[in-house]
CSV table of C-alpha atoms in Angstrom, one decimal:
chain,number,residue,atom,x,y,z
A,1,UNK,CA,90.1,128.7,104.8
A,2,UNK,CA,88.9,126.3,107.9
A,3,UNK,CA,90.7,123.8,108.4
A,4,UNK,CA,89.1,120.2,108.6
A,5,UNK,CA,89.7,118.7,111.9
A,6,UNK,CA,90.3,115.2,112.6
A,7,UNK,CA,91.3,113.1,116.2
A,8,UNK,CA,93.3,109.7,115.6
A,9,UNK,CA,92.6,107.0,117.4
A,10,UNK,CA,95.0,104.1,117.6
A,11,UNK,CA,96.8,102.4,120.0
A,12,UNK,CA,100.2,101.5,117.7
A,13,UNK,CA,101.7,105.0,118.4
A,14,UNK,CA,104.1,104.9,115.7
A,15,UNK,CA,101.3,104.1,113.2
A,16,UNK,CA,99.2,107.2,114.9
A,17,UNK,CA,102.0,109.9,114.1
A,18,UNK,CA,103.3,108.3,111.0
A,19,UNK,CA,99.3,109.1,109.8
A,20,UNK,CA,99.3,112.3,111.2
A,21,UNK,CA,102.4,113.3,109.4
A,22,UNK,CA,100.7,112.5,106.6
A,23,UNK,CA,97.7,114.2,107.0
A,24,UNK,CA,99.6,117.3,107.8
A,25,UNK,CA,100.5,117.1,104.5
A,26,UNK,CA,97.3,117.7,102.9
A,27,UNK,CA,95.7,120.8,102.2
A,28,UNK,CA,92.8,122.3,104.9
A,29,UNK,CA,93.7,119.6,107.2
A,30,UNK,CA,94.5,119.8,111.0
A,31,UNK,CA,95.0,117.1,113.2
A,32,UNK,CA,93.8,117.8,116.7
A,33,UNK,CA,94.8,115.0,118.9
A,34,UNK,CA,96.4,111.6,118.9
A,35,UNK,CA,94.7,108.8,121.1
A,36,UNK,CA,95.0,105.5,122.5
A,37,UNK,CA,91.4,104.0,123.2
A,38,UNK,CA,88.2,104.5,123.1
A,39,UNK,CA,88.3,105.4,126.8
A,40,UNK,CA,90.6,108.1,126.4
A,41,UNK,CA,88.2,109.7,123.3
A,42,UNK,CA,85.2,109.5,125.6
A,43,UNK,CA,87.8,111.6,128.2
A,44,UNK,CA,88.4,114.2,125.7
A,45,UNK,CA,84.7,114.4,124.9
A,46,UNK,CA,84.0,115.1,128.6
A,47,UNK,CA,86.6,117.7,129.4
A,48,UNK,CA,84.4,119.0,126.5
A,49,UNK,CA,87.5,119.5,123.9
A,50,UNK,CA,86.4,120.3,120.2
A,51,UNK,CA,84.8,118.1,118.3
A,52,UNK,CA,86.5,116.8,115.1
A,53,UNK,CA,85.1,116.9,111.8
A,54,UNK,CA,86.1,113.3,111.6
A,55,UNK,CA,87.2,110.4,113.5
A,56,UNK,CA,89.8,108.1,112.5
A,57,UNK,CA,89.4,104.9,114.6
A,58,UNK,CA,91.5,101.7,115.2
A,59,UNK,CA,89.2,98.7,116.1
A,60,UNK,CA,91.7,96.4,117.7
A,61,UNK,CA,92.7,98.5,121.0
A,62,UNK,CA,93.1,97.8,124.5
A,63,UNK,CA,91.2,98.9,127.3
A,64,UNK,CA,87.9,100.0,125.1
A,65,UNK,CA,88.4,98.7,121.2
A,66,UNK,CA,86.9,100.1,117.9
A,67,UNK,CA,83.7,98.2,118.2
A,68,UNK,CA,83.0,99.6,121.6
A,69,UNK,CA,83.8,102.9,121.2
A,70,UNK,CA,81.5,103.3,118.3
A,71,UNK,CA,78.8,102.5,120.3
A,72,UNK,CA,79.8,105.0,122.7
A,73,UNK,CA,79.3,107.5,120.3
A,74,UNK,CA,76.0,106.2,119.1
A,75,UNK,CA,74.5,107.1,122.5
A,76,UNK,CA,77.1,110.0,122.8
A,77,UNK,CA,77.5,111.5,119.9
A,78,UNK,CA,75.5,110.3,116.9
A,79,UNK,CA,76.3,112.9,114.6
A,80,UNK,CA,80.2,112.7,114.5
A,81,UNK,CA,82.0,110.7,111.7
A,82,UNK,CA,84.2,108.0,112.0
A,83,UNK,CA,86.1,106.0,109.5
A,84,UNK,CA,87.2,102.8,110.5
A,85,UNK,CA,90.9,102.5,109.4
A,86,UNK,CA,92.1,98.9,110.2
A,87,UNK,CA,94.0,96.0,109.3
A,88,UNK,CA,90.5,93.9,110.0
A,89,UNK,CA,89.0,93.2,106.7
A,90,UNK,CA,86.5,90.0,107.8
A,91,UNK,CA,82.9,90.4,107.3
A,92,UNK,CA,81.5,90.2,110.7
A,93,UNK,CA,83.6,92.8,112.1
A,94,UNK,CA,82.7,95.3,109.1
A,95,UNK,CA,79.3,94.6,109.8
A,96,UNK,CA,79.4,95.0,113.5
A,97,UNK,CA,81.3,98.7,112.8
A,98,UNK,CA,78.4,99.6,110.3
A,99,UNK,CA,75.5,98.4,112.6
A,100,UNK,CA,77.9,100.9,115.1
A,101,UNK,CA,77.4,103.7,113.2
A,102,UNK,CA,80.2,104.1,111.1
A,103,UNK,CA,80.5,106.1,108.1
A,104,UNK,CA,82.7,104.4,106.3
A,105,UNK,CA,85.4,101.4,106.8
A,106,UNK,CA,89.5,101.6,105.1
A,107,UNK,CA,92.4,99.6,105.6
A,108,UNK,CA,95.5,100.4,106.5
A,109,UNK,CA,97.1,99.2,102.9
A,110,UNK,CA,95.1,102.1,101.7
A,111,UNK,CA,96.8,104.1,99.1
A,112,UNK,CA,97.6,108.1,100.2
A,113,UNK,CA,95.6,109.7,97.4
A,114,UNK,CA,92.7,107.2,97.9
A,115,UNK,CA,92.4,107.8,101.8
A,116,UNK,CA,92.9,111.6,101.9
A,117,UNK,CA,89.8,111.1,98.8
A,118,UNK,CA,87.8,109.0,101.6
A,119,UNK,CA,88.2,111.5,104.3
A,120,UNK,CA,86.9,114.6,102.3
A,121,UNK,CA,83.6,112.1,101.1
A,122,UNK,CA,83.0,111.2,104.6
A,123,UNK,CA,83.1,114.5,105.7
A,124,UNK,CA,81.3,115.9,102.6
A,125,UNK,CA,79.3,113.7,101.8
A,126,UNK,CA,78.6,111.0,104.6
A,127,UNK,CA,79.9,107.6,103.6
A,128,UNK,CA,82.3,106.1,102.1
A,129,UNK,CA,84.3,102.2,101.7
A,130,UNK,CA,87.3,100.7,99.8
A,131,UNK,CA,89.7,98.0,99.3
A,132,UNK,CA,87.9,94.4,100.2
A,133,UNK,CA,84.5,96.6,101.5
A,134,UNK,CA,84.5,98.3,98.2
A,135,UNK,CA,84.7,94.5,96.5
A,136,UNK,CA,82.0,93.6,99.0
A,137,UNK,CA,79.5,96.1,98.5
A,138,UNK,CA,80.1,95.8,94.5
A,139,UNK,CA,76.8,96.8,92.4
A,140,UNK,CA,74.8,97.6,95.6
A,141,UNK,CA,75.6,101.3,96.1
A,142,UNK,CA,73.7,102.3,92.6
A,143,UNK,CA,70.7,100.4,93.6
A,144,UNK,CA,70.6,102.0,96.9
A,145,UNK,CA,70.9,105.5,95.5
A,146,UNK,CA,67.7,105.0,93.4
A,147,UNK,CA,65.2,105.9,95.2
A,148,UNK,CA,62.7,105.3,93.1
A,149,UNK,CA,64.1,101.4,92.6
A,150,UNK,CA,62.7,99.9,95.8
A,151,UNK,CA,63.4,95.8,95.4
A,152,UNK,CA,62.9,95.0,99.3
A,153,UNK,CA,58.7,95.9,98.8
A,154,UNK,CA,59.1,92.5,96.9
A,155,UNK,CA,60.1,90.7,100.1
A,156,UNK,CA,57.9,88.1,102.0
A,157,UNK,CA,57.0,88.2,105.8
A,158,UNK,CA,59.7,85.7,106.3
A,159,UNK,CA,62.5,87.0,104.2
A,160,UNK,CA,61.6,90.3,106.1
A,161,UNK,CA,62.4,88.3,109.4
A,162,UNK,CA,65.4,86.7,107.3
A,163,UNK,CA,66.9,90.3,106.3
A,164,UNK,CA,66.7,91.4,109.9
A,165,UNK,CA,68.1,88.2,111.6
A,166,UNK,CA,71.2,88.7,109.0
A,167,UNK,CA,71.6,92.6,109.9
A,168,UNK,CA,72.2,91.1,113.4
A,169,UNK,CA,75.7,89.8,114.5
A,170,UNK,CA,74.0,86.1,114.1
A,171,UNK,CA,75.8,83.7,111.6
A,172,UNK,CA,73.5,81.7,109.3
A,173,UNK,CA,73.4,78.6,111.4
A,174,UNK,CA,72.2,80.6,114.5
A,175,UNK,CA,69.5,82.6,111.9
A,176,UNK,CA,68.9,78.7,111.0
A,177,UNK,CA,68.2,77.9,115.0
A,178,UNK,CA,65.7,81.6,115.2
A,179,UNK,CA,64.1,80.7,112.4
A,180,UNK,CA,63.4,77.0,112.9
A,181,UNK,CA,65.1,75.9,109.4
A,182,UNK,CA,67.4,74.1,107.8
A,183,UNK,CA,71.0,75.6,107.0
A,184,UNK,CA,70.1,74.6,103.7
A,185,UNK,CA,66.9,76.8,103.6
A,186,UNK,CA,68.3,79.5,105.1
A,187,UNK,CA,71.3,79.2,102.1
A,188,UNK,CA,68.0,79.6,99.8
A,189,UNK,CA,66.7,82.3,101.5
A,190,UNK,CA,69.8,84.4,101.3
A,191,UNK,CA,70.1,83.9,97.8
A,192,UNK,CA,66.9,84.8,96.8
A,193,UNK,CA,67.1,88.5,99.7
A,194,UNK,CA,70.2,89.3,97.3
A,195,UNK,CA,68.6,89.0,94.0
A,196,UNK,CA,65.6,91.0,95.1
A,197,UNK,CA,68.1,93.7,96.3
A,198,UNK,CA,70.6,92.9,94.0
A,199,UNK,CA,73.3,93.2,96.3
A,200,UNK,CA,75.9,90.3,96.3
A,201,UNK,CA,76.9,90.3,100.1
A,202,UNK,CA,76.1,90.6,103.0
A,203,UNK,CA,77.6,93.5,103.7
A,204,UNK,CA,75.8,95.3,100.8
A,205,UNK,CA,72.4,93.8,102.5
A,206,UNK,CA,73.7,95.6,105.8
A,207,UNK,CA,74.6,98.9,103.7
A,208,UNK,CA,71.6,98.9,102.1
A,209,UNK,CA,69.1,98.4,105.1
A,210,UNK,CA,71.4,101.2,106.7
A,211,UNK,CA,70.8,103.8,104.1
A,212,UNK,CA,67.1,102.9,103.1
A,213,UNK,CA,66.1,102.9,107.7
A,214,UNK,CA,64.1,99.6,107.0
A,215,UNK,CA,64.6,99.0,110.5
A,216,UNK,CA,66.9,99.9,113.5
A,217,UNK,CA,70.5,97.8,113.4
């Protein structure tokens, strides 16, 4: 049987091998290198080593972080999958790792059975999120599936321009600023984008544009 292949990326080398010890363990797996930084991943891609069937990347890491890196491989590589494994768990870094191009976003408190369960989705099946992203993105994946249940053809011309502005790396008060309103108004306009996408976060808004390619993020 082939082996899945996967390259670690991760600048806390005891974390690195204590993972790939771990994913020795499981069955059809095979780790093919340990990494630092996103510089020295774009080095192994250039010495033209093999490609993984997956990417386990750190986003806190000197010299070229998580963040960075992903969009390396956007311009680079835009078919490999990564899954973001992290301590980070705040909203505007999941969102700037989605808009990246990853496929799917774990912490590091993840459970054994439940990560070696997000690897083979990611590689099987393309995307996958737990813990706190799991919680964020609550009642949003169904919708998003149905293709026939299209919500965001319900939108106005301005909660258009609202869903874009929040796919960006803007808060709300700076979406306020672009759109010449109120924090207030743009609290109301939020609420009302959910509903019609029935999604409950912003994160799920994010997932959702992603999968449905209402526009590029």
């Amino acid at each position: 049987m082939k082996k899945k292949t996967v390259v670690i990326v991760d600048d806390h080398l005891l974390f690195a091998q204590s993972l790939e010890s771990l994913i020795l363990k499981i069955e059809g797996y095979h780790v093919l290198e340990i990494l630092k930084n996103g510089k020295e991943l774009t080095r192994y891609y250039l010495h033209k080593r093999k490609k993984p069937d997956l990417i386990l990347l750190d986003i806190k890491m000197p010299v070229m972080d998580g963040v960075q890196t992903m969009h390396w491989l956007k311009e680079n590589q835009p078919n490999q999958k990564v899954l973001a494994l992290t301590m980070e768990d705040d909203e505007e870094t999941i969102i700037r790792m989605l808009r990246a191009g990853a496929r799917g976003y774990l912490l590091k408190d993840i459970h054994p059975d439940n990560f070696e369960y997000a690897m083979n989705v990611v590689i099987e099946q393309g995307y996958y999120y737990s813990g706190k992203v799991e919680n964020l993105m609550k009642n949003s994946e169904d919708t998003i599936l149905k293709k026939e249940h299209r919500p965001a053809e319900k939108l106005t011309d301005r909660e258009w321009e609202f869903l874009k502005l929040a796919c960006s790396e803007l808060t709300y008060k700076a979406i306020a600023l672009e759109m010449s309103l109120s924090p207030k108004t743009v609290e109301n306009y939020r609420e009302t984008v959910f509903r019609k996408l029935e999604v409950k976060t912003r994160v799920g808004m994010v997932i959702y544009c992603l999968k449905n390619n209402f526009f590029k993020i």
